[in-house]
Short mmCIF file of C-alpha atoms and ligand atoms in Angstrom, two decimals:
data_model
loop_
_atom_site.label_atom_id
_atom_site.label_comp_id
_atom_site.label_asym_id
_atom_site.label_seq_id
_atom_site.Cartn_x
_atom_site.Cartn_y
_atom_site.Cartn_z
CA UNK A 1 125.03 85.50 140.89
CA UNK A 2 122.89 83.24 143.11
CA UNK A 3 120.66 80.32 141.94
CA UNK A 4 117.99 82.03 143.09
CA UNK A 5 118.23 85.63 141.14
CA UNK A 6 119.18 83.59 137.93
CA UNK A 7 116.14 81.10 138.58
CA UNK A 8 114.41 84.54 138.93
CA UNK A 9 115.66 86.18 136.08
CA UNK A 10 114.62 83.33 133.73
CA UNK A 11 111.49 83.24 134.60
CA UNK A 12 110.70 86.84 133.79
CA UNK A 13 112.43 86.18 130.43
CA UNK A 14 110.29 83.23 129.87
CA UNK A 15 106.84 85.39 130.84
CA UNK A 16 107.90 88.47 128.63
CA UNK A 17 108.47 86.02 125.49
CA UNK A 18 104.72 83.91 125.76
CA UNK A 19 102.64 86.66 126.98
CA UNK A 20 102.30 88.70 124.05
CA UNK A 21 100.79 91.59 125.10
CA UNK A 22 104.35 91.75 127.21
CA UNK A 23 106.14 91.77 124.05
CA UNK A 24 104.06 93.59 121.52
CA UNK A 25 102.15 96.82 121.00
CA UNK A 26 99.06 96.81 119.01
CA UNK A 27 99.26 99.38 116.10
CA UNK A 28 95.89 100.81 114.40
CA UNK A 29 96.44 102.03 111.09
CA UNK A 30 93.70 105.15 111.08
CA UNK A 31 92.63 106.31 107.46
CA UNK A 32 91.68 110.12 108.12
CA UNK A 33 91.21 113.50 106.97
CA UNK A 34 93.95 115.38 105.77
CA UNK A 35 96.28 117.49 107.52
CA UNK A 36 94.18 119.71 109.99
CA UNK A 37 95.69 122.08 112.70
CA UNK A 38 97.01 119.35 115.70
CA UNK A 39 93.60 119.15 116.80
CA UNK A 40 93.42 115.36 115.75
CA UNK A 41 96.88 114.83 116.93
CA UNK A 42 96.19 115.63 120.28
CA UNK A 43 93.04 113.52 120.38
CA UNK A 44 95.06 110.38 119.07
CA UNK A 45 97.69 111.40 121.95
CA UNK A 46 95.58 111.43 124.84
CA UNK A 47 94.09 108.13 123.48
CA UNK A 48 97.66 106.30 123.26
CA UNK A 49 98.35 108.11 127.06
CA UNK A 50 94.87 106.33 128.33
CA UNK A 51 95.35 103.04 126.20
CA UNK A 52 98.79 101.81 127.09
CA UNK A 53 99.51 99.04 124.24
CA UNK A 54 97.72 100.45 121.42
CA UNK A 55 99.59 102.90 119.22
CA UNK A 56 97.09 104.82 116.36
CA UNK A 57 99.40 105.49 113.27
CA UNK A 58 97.63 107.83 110.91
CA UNK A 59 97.29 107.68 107.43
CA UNK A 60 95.93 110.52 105.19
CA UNK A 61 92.71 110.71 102.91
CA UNK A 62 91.67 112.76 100.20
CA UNK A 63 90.36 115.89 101.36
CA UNK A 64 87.05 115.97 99.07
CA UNK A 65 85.01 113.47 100.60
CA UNK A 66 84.11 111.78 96.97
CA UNK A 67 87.95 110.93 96.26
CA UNK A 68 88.13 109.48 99.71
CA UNK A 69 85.45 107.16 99.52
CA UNK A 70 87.10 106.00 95.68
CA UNK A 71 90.48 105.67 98.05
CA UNK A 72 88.93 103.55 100.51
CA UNK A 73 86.78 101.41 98.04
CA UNK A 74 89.33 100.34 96.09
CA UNK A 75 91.27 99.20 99.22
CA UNK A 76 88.65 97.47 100.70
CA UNK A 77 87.47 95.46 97.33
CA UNK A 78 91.09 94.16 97.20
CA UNK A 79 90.07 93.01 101.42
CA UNK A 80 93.33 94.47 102.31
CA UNK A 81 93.88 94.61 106.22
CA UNK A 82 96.06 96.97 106.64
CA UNK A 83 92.98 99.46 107.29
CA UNK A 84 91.93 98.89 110.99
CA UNK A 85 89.74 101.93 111.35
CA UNK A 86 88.65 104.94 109.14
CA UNK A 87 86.73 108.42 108.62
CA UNK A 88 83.40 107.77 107.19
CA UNK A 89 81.22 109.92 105.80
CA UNK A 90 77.82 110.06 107.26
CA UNK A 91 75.83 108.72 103.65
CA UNK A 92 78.37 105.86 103.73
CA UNK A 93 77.08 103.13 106.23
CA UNK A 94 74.70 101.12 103.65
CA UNK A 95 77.47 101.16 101.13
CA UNK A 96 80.05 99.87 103.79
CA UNK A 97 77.95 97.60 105.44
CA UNK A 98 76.23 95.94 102.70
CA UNK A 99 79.55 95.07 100.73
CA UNK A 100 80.53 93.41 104.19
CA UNK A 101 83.75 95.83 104.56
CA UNK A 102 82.66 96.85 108.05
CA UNK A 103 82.07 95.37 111.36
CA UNK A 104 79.14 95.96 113.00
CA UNK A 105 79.30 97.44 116.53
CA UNK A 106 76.34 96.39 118.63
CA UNK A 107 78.88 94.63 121.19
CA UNK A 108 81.28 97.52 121.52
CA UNK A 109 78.84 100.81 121.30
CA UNK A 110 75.37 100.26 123.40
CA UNK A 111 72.02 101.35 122.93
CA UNK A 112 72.41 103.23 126.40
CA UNK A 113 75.39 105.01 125.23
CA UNK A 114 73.51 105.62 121.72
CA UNK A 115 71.46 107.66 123.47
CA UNK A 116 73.69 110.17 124.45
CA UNK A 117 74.01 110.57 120.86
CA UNK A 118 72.07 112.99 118.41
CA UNK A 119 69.28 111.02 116.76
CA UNK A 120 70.39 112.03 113.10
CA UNK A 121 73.89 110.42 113.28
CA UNK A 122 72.63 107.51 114.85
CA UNK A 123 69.70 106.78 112.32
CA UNK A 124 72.30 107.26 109.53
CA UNK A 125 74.85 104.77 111.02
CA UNK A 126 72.18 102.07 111.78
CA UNK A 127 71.54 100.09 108.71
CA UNK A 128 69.88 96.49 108.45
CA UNK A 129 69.14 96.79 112.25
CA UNK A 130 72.73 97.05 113.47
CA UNK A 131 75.19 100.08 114.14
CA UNK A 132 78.07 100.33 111.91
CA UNK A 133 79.68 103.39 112.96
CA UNK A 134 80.50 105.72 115.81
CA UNK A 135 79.71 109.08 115.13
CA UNK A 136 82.39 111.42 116.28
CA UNK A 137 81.32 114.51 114.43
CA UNK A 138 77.47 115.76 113.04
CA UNK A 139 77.30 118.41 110.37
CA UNK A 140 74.31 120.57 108.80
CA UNK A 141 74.50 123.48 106.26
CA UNK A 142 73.68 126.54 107.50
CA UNK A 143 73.91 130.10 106.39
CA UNK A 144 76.31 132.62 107.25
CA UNK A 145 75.82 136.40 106.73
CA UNK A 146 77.36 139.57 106.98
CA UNK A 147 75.63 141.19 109.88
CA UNK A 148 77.63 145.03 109.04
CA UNK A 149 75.77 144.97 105.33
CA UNK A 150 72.40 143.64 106.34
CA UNK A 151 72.47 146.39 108.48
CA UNK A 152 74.14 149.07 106.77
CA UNK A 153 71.34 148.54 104.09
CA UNK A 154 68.54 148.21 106.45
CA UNK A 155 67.52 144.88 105.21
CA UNK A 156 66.69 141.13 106.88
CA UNK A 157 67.81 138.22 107.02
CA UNK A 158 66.16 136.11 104.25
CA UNK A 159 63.30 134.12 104.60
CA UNK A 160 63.50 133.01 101.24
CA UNK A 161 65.76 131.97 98.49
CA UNK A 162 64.14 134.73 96.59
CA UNK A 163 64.26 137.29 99.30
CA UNK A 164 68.11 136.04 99.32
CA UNK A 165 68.71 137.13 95.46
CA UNK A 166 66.85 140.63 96.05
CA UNK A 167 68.91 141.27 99.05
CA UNK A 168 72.05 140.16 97.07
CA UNK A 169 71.21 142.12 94.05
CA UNK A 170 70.28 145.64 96.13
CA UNK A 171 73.88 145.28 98.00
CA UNK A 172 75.91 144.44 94.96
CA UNK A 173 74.28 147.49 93.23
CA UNK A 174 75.99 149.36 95.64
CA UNK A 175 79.15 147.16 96.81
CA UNK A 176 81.44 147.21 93.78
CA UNK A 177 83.18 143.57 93.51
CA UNK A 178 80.55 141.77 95.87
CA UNK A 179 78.97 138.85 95.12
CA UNK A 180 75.41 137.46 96.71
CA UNK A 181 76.29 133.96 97.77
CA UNK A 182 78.43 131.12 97.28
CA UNK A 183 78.65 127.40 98.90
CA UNK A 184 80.30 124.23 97.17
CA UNK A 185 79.04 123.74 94.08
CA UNK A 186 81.89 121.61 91.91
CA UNK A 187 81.01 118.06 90.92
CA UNK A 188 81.18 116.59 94.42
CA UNK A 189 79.47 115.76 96.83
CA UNK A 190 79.32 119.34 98.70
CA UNK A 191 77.11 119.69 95.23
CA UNK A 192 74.83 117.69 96.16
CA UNK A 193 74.63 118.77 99.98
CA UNK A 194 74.11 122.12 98.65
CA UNK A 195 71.50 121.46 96.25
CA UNK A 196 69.24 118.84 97.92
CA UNK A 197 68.66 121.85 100.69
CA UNK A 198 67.06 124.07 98.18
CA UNK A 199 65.01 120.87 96.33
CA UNK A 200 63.58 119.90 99.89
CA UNK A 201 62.49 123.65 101.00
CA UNK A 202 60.95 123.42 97.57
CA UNK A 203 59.04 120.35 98.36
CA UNK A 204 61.27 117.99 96.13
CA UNK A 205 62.58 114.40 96.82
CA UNK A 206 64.87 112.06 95.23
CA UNK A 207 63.06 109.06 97.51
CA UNK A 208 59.82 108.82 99.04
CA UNK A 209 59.53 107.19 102.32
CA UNK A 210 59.40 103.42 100.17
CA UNK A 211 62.60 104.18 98.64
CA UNK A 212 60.19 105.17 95.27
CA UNK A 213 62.25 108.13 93.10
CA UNK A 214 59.75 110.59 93.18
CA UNK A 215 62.56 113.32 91.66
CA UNK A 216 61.01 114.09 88.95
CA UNK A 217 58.40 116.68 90.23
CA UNK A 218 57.63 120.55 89.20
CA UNK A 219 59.29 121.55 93.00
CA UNK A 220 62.32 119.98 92.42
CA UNK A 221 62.84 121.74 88.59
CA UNK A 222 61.54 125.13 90.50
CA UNK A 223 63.97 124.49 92.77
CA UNK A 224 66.84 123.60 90.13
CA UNK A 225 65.62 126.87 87.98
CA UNK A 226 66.51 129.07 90.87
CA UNK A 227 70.09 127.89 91.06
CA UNK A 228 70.93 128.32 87.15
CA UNK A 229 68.90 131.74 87.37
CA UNK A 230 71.64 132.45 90.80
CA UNK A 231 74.13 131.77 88.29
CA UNK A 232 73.30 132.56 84.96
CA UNK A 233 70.44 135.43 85.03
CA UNK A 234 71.10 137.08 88.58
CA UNK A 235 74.82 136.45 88.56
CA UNK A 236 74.51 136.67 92.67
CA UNK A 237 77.52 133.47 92.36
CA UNK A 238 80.85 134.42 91.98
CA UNK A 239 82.46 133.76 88.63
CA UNK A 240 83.39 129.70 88.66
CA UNK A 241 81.43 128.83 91.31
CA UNK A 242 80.88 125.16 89.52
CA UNK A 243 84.16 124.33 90.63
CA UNK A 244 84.13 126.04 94.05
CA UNK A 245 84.69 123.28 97.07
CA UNK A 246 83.86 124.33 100.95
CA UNK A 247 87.54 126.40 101.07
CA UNK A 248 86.99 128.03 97.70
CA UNK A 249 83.90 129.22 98.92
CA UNK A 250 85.12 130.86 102.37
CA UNK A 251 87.95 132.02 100.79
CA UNK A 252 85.74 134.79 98.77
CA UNK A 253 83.65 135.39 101.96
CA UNK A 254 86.93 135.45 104.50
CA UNK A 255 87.96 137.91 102.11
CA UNK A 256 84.94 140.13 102.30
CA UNK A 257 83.80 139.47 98.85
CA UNK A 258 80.43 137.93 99.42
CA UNK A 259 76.80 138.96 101.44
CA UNK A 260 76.06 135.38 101.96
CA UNK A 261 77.70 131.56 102.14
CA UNK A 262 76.10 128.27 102.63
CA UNK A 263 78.97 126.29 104.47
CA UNK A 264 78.93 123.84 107.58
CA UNK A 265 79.89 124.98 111.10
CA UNK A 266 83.59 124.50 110.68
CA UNK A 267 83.92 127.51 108.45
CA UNK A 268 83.29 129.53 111.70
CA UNK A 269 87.05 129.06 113.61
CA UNK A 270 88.93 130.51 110.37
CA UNK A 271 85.66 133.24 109.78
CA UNK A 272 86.68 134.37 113.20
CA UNK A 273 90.59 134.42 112.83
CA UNK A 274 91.95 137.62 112.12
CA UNK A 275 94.84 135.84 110.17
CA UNK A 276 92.69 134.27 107.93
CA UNK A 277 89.79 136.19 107.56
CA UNK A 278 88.78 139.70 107.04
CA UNK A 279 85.33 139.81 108.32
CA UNK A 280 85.87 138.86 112.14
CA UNK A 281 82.82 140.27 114.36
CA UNK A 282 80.67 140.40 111.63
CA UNK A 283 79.41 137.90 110.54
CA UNK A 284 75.96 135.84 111.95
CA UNK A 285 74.73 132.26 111.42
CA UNK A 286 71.04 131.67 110.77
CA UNK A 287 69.13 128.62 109.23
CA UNK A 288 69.23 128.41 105.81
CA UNK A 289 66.42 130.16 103.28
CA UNK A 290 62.83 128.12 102.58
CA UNK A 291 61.68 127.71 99.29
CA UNK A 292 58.33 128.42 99.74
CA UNK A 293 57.16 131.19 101.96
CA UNK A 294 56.09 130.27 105.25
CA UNK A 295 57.89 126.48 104.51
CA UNK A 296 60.47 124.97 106.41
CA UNK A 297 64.21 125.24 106.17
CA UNK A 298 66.11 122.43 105.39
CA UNK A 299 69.72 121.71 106.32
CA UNK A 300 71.56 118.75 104.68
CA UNK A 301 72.66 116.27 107.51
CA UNK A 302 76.25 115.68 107.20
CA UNK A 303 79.10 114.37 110.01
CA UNK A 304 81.92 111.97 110.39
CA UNK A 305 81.88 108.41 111.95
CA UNK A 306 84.42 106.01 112.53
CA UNK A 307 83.85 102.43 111.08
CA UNK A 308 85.53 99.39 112.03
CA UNK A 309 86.98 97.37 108.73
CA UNK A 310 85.75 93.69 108.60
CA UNK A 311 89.47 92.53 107.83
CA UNK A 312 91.02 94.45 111.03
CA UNK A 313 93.34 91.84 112.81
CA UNK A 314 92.84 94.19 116.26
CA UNK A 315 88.69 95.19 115.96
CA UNK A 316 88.38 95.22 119.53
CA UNK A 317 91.20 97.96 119.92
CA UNK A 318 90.27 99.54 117.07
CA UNK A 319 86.56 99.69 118.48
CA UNK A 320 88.08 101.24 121.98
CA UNK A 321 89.06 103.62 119.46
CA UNK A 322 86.13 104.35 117.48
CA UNK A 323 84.75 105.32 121.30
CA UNK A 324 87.26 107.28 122.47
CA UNK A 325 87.56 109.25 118.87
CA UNK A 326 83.75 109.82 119.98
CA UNK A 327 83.68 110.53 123.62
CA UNK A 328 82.77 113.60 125.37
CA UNK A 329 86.59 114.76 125.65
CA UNK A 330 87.39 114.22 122.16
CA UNK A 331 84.36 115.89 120.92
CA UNK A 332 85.50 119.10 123.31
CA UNK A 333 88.64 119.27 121.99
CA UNK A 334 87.18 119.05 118.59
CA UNK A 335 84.39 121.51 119.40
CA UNK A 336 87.21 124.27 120.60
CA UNK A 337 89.59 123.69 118.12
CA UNK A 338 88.22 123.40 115.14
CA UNK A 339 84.61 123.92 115.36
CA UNK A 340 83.57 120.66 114.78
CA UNK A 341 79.84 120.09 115.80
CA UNK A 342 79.41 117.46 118.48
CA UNK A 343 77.33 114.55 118.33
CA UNK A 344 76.77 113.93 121.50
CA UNK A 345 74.08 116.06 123.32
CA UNK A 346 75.94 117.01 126.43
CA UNK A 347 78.81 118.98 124.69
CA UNK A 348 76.36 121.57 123.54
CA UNK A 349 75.64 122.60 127.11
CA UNK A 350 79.45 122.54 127.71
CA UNK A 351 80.75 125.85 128.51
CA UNK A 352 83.89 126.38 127.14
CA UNK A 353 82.29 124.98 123.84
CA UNK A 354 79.91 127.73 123.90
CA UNK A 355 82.23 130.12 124.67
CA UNK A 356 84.39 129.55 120.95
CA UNK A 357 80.96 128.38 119.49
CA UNK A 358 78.25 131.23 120.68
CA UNK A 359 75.46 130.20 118.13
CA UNK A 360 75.07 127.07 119.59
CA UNK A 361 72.36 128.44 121.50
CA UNK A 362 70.32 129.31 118.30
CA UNK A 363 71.01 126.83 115.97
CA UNK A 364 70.92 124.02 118.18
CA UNK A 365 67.22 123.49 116.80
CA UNK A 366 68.64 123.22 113.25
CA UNK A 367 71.31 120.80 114.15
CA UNK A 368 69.30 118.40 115.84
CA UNK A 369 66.64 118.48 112.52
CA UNK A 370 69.30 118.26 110.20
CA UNK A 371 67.70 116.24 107.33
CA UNK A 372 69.72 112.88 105.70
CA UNK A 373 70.50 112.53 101.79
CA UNK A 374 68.94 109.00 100.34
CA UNK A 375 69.72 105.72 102.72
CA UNK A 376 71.18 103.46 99.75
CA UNK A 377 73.55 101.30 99.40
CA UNK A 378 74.13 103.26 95.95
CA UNK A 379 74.33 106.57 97.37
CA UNK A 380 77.66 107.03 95.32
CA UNK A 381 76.34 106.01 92.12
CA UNK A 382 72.89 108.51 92.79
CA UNK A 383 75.19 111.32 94.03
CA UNK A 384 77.06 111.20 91.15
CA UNK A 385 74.00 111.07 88.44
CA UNK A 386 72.81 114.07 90.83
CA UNK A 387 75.96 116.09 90.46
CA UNK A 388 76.41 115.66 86.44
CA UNK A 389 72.76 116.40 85.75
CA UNK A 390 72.63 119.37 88.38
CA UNK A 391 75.95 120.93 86.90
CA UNK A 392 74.75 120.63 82.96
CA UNK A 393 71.72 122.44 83.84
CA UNK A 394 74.32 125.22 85.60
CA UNK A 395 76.07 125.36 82.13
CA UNK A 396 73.05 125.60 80.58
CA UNK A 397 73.81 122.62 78.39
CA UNK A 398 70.44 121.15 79.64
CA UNK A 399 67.32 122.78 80.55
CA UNK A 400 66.27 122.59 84.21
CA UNK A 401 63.45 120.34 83.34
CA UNK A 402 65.59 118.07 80.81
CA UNK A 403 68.44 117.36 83.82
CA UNK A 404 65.54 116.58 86.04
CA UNK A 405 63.83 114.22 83.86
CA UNK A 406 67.38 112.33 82.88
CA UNK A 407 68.44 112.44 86.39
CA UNK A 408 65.31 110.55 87.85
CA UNK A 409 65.43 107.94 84.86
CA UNK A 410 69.03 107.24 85.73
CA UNK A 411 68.74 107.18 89.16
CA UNK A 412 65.77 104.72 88.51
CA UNK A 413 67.79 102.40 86.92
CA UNK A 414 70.36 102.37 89.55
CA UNK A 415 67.82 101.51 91.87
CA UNK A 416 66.05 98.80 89.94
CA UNK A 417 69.30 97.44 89.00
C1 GLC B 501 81.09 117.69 105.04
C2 GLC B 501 79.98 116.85 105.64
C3 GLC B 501 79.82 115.55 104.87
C4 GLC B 501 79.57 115.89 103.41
C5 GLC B 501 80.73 116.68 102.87
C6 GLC B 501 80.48 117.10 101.43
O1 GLC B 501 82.32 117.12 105.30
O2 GLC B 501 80.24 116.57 106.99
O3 GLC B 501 78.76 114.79 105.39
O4 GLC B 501 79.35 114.73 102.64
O5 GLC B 501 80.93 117.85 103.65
O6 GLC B 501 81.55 117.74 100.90
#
């Protein structure tokens, strides 16, 4: 060999050993949903394809969104690193942010490209004036229907909650084995989602605008009456509904058993999949049922962020990701395959979106009003006074007015704490 080609050859040696990046890939450890259909997969690919050097190695959460946040909690009190990024849950930027677990991401995700965002996902990751969170996915309940029995009994879609229990009583007269309506009402937080819709179109709060708990309020124990009468004196629910999550809940209507379910927009790929469900082509969206005639409709603001963990050895890959996860090519392939609801405004206009997702059009106005559950740092600790006191009125082992009362004194001590 000549002088020259060794001389060569060392000095590539030397460059591959003390240039790093040369020598190492960077590996983001992703805490995320649970299994879902390759949708997520292929998102991660075509980030590793356009990041060359950064490898996204998934590890799964929980599926109900409660246990994940205990999951994640307990990692991030013990300030382990080996979480670089994660799925958060919209309600969940005070509680990461003021514990210091996340890192805020001003320098990574602008205010110009905030505003291709939603406003509702934004205002719920932006906390303490910074932005803690990309928002990859929004959510808001809505109402599905079966479009072949409203019309086969000659009857609308509901206005109200009580026009919703009529309607559900006249068809189950008639429809042996069918039920009125179902959403996710076990102790979780889908409880809560659930419930707060009904309380606002009543007229109830947990928190004023000052952060005051202004719970305890005749609206909200009208509000709470007319979900133990749903259950207890109407019987519209299916039996065990107080431990029905989202998929126990489109099971029964998938199935054909129920007139009416309160779920979010991803219940609409499997509704429409003759594998999975039985009611394909018949069934419509609409905004969900006011409380009080003439009021507004209310749809809990929900969604999925990533968040950037404070003890991340990589933040600035791990905030390319965050993007990516969130930009208008992830959010398509999200959108198409598994009906994910975008955050950003330009994928609603996006044809082949609106080709798998055709109530886009119509809802759009209830998406982009979505309302948020309390901003609080203790959001867990309210959520879960909210979901006891809300499920032992259910069970009838409180009165509506007695869980009310108990829930607002708790949730006042939280607060004041
Ligand atoms: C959905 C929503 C999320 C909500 C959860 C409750 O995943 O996107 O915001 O907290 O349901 O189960």
């Amino acid at each position: 060999m000549k002088k020259s080609m060794i001389f060569c050859l060392l000095i590539s040696l030397f460059i591959l050993c003390t240039i790093p990046s040369f020598a190492k890939e960077v590996v983001l450890n992703y805490y995320s949903h649970a299994v879902e259909n390759g949708t997520r997969t292929e998102i991660i690919e075509e980030f590793e394809k356009t990041h060359p050097g950064i490898k996204v190695n998934l590890v799964e959460l929980p599926m109900n969104t409660s246990k994940k946040l205990q999951t994640l909690s307990t990692i991030f009190q013990a300030q382990d690193s080996s979480i670089d990024i994660f799925d958060a849950d919209v309600i969940w930027p005070p509680i990461f942010a003021s514990a210091g677990w996340v890192e805020p991401l001003d320098n990574y995700f602008t205010a110009e490209e905030r505003a291709e965002f939603l406003d509702g996902p934004i205002l719920a990751n932006t906390y303490m004036n910074k932005i803690w969170g990309v928002p990859y996915r929004t959510d808001a309940g809505i109402l599905y229907y079966r479009t072949d029995l409203l019309e086969k009994y000659n009857r609308s879609i509901p206005n109200t909650w009580n026009e919703l229990v009529e309607t559900s009583l006249y068809i189950m007269e008639q429809e042996a084995d069918m039920k009125g309506i179902a959403g996710s009402w076990a102790q979780y937080e889908g409880l809560v989602c659930n419930a707060l819709e009904i309380f606002w179109s009543y007229g109830a709060k947990v928190l004023d605008e000052e952060g005051n708990v202004v719970l305890n309020s005749p609206e909200a124990v009208e509000a709470l009456q007319l979900m133990v009468d749903m259950v207890n004196k109407d019987k519209i629910t299916p039996d065990g509904i107080i431990n029905f999550f989202s998929g126990d809940a489109r099971a029964q209507f998938f199935a054909g058993k129920l007139i009416f379910m309160r779920d979010w927009p991803s219940g609409w790929r499997k509704s429409q999949d003759p594998e999975q469900s039985k009611v394909v082509g018949k069934v419509g969206m609409t905004p969900l049922p006011t409380g009080i005639e003439g009021g507004r409709s209310y749809s809990t603001l929900g969604g999925w962020q990533i968040m950037v963990s404070n003890f991340s050895k990589h933040k600035k890959e791990a905030a390319e990701f965050a993007k990516f996860r969130a930009s208008y090519e992830a959010q398509k392939i999200a959108a198409i395959g598994l009906t994910h609801l975008p955050s950003r405004k330009a994928v609603y206009a996006d044809a082949e979106v609106l080709a798998v997702n055709p109530y886009y059009k119509d809802m759009y106005n209830v998406f982009l009003n979505a309302y948020p559950r309390p901003k609080t740092p203790f959001y867990a600790e309210v959520s879960s006074v909210l979901q006891v006191e809300i499920q032992k009125a259910l069970t009838l082992k409180k009165t509506a007015e007695e869980a009310i009362k108990d829930a607002t004194k708790q949730i006042e001590e939280i607060l004041n704490y």
